[in-house]
């Protein structure tokens, strides 16, 4: 009876999981990262840079501290969507460090340092695009055809 019960559970689990896996999602998604992320890495980079620019604009417009910190927090949240590979992730974390430094500077009313840190973070996030295209080229260069194996 225990064997029958576990077989029924395993079968129902396999059938329920296979019903969600369709060929259309397999064509669109190119890896495990697609299951968890809502954006492609390039879209995530663009969204993060846009949030960083909004924080810079808020500083230039002499907005309140809360508004600037909210923009920086939004940039930090969106940056989590950038998931291409380990190299990109390490550099994303370094760029996030500049966002955190800027947030700390805003809390200490040092807007000049915050502006410099936000500009550095923006440049570092923009540099991630080059790393992604480089890794795509590396992937195609490393692929071997079925006949060559």
mmCIF file of C-alpha atoms in Angstrom:
data_model
loop_
_atom_site.group_PDB
_atom_site.id
_atom_site.type_symbol
_atom_site.label_atom_id
_atom_site.label_comp_id
_atom_site.label_asym_id
_atom_site.label_seq_id
_atom_site.Cartn_x
_atom_site.Cartn_y
_atom_site.Cartn_z
ATOM 1 C CA UNK A 1 0.000 0.000 0.000
ATOM 2 C CA UNK A 2 2.876 2.387 0.788
ATOM 3 C CA UNK A 3 4.446 1.600 -2.570
ATOM 4 C CA UNK A 4 1.175 2.258 -4.387
ATOM 5 C CA UNK A 5 0.663 5.530 -2.502
ATOM 6 C CA UNK A 6 4.157 6.825 -3.309
ATOM 7 C CA UNK A 7 3.791 5.766 -6.953
ATOM 8 C CA UNK A 8 0.518 7.691 -7.248
ATOM 9 C CA UNK A 9 2.053 10.777 -5.648
ATOM 10 C CA UNK A 10 5.112 10.622 -7.916
ATOM 11 C CA UNK A 11 2.974 10.171 -11.022
ATOM 12 C CA UNK A 12 0.634 13.034 -10.158
ATOM 13 C CA UNK A 13 3.598 15.273 -9.387
ATOM 14 C CA UNK A 14 5.254 14.430 -12.696
ATOM 15 C CA UNK A 15 2.047 15.063 -14.624
ATOM 16 C CA UNK A 16 1.360 18.370 -12.898
ATOM 17 C CA UNK A 17 4.895 19.627 -13.512
ATOM 18 C CA UNK A 18 4.881 18.550 -17.142
ATOM 19 C CA UNK A 19 1.632 20.407 -17.793
ATOM 20 C CA UNK A 20 3.371 23.733 -17.029
ATOM 21 C CA UNK A 21 6.344 23.035 -19.263
ATOM 22 C CA UNK A 22 5.306 23.897 -22.799
ATOM 23 C CA UNK A 23 7.398 24.179 -25.944
ATOM 24 C CA UNK A 24 6.683 27.905 -26.232
ATOM 25 C CA UNK A 25 8.337 28.701 -22.914
ATOM 26 C CA UNK A 26 11.308 26.529 -23.809
ATOM 27 C CA UNK A 27 11.897 28.566 -26.990
ATOM 28 C CA UNK A 28 11.713 31.917 -25.232
ATOM 29 C CA UNK A 29 13.716 31.085 -22.119
ATOM 30 C CA UNK A 30 17.421 30.393 -22.569
ATOM 31 C CA UNK A 31 18.347 29.159 -19.103
ATOM 32 C CA UNK A 32 17.412 28.751 -15.468
ATOM 33 C CA UNK A 33 17.683 32.494 -14.890
ATOM 34 C CA UNK A 34 14.575 33.047 -17.028
ATOM 35 C CA UNK A 35 12.458 31.215 -14.484
ATOM 36 C CA UNK A 36 13.197 33.774 -11.801
ATOM 37 C CA UNK A 37 13.739 37.037 -13.661
ATOM 38 C CA UNK A 38 11.098 39.209 -15.274
ATOM 39 C CA UNK A 39 13.547 40.958 -17.636
ATOM 40 C CA UNK A 40 16.442 40.084 -19.847
ATOM 41 C CA UNK A 41 19.838 41.226 -18.555
ATOM 42 C CA UNK A 42 19.980 44.136 -21.028
ATOM 43 C CA UNK A 43 16.500 45.308 -20.025
ATOM 44 C CA UNK A 44 17.556 45.078 -16.369
ATOM 45 C CA UNK A 45 20.659 47.161 -17.069
ATOM 46 C CA UNK A 46 18.611 49.789 -18.916
ATOM 47 C CA UNK A 47 16.039 49.953 -16.110
ATOM 48 C CA UNK A 48 18.763 50.278 -13.468
ATOM 49 C CA UNK A 49 20.526 53.040 -15.389
ATOM 50 C CA UNK A 50 17.212 54.851 -15.795
ATOM 51 C CA UNK A 51 16.544 54.657 -12.037
ATOM 52 C CA UNK A 52 20.070 55.923 -11.364
ATOM 53 C CA UNK A 53 19.470 58.846 -13.730
ATOM 54 C CA UNK A 54 16.219 59.630 -11.936
ATOM 55 C CA UNK A 55 18.116 59.741 -8.648
ATOM 56 C CA UNK A 56 20.659 62.115 -10.215
ATOM 57 C CA UNK A 57 17.824 64.271 -11.561
ATOM 58 C CA UNK A 58 16.220 64.328 -8.113
ATOM 59 C CA UNK A 59 19.507 65.567 -6.638
ATOM 60 C CA UNK A 60 19.766 68.265 -9.337
ATOM 61 C CA UNK A 61 16.161 69.324 -8.651
ATOM 62 C CA UNK A 62 16.901 69.610 -4.907
ATOM 63 C CA UNK A 63 14.295 66.973 -4.079
ATOM 64 C CA UNK A 64 13.854 65.714 -0.553
ATOM 65 C CA UNK A 65 16.137 63.077 0.920
ATOM 66 C CA UNK A 66 13.306 60.522 0.954
ATOM 67 C CA UNK A 67 12.697 60.850 -2.801
ATOM 68 C CA UNK A 68 16.384 60.445 -3.629
ATOM 69 C CA UNK A 69 16.764 57.425 -1.354
ATOM 70 C CA UNK A 70 13.623 55.860 -2.841
ATOM 71 C CA UNK A 71 15.090 56.218 -6.346
ATOM 72 C CA UNK A 72 18.336 54.606 -5.218
ATOM 73 C CA UNK A 73 16.435 51.767 -3.518
ATOM 74 C CA UNK A 74 14.439 51.200 -6.707
ATOM 75 C CA UNK A 75 17.690 51.035 -8.683
ATOM 76 C CA UNK A 76 19.036 48.446 -6.246
ATOM 77 C CA UNK A 77 15.854 46.377 -6.581
ATOM 78 C CA UNK A 78 15.856 46.498 -10.373
ATOM 79 C CA UNK A 79 19.545 45.605 -10.532
ATOM 80 C CA UNK A 80 18.693 42.181 -9.123
ATOM 81 C CA UNK A 81 17.132 41.383 -12.495
ATOM 82 C CA UNK A 82 20.560 41.504 -14.161
ATOM 83 C CA UNK A 83 21.490 37.840 -14.250
ATOM 84 C CA UNK A 84 23.687 36.774 -17.144
ATOM 85 C CA UNK A 85 26.703 34.967 -15.684
ATOM 86 C CA UNK A 86 29.146 35.074 -12.775
ATOM 87 C CA UNK A 87 31.377 37.758 -14.297
ATOM 88 C CA UNK A 88 28.451 40.085 -14.896
ATOM 89 C CA UNK A 89 27.067 39.347 -11.437
ATOM 90 C CA UNK A 90 30.365 40.207 -9.715
ATOM 91 C CA UNK A 91 30.549 43.522 -11.554
ATOM 92 C CA UNK A 92 26.863 44.191 -10.854
ATOM 93 C CA UNK A 93 27.574 43.781 -7.143
ATOM 94 C CA UNK A 94 30.476 46.227 -7.400
ATOM 95 C CA UNK A 95 28.201 48.761 -9.107
ATOM 96 C CA UNK A 96 25.607 48.167 -6.387
ATOM 97 C CA UNK A 97 28.293 49.124 -3.889
ATOM 98 C CA UNK A 98 28.395 52.592 -5.421
ATOM 99 C CA UNK A 99 24.615 52.856 -5.164
ATOM 100 C CA UNK A 100 24.849 51.957 -1.488
ATOM 101 C CA UNK A 101 27.622 54.521 -0.958
ATOM 102 C CA UNK A 102 25.422 57.138 -2.635
ATOM 103 C CA UNK A 103 22.498 56.223 -0.401
ATOM 104 C CA UNK A 104 24.714 56.574 2.672
ATOM 105 C CA UNK A 105 26.023 59.934 1.420
ATOM 106 C CA UNK A 106 22.464 61.204 0.916
ATOM 107 C CA UNK A 107 21.606 60.193 4.471
ATOM 108 C CA UNK A 108 24.634 62.193 5.646
ATOM 109 C CA UNK A 109 23.556 65.221 3.521
ATOM 110 C CA UNK A 110 26.640 64.943 1.292
ATOM 111 C CA UNK A 111 24.988 65.385 -2.104
ATOM 112 C CA UNK A 112 28.253 66.046 -3.939
ATOM 113 C CA UNK A 113 29.649 62.617 -2.990
ATOM 114 C CA UNK A 114 26.283 61.029 -3.719
ATOM 115 C CA UNK A 115 26.294 62.537 -7.219
ATOM 116 C CA UNK A 116 29.809 61.238 -7.884
ATOM 117 C CA UNK A 117 28.897 57.757 -6.631
ATOM 118 C CA UNK A 118 25.711 57.679 -8.716
ATOM 119 C CA UNK A 119 27.634 58.690 -11.843
ATOM 120 C CA UNK A 120 30.209 55.963 -11.164
ATOM 121 C CA UNK A 121 27.433 53.407 -10.628
ATOM 122 C CA UNK A 122 25.796 54.486 -13.889
ATOM 123 C CA UNK A 123 29.066 54.016 -15.798
ATOM 124 C CA UNK A 124 29.632 50.614 -14.224
ATOM 125 C CA UNK A 125 26.123 49.437 -15.090
ATOM 126 C CA UNK A 126 26.567 50.629 -18.678
ATOM 127 C CA UNK A 127 29.850 48.682 -18.845
ATOM 128 C CA UNK A 128 27.908 45.498 -18.062
ATOM 129 C CA UNK A 129 26.362 45.598 -21.551
ATOM 130 C CA UNK A 130 29.781 45.007 -23.094
ATOM 131 C CA UNK A 131 30.350 42.036 -20.826
ATOM 132 C CA UNK A 132 27.057 40.474 -21.852
ATOM 133 C CA UNK A 133 27.712 40.807 -25.587
ATOM 134 C CA UNK A 134 31.215 39.433 -25.062
ATOM 135 C CA UNK A 135 29.859 36.393 -23.276
ATOM 136 C CA UNK A 136 27.338 35.768 -26.062
ATOM 137 C CA UNK A 137 30.186 35.793 -28.585
ATOM 138 C CA UNK A 138 32.161 33.433 -26.384
ATOM 139 C CA UNK A 139 29.224 31.038 -26.211
ATOM 140 C CA UNK A 140 28.850 30.851 -29.973
ATOM 141 C CA UNK A 141 32.599 30.414 -30.410
ATOM 142 C CA UNK A 142 32.624 27.502 -27.972
ATOM 143 C CA UNK A 143 29.712 25.635 -29.522
ATOM 144 C CA UNK A 144 30.533 22.488 -31.434
ATOM 145 C CA UNK A 145 28.302 20.972 -34.049
ATOM 146 C CA UNK A 146 26.843 17.517 -33.598
ATOM 147 C CA UNK A 147 28.916 16.187 -36.492
ATOM 148 C CA UNK A 148 32.195 17.345 -34.926
ATOM 149 C CA UNK A 149 31.693 15.441 -31.677
#
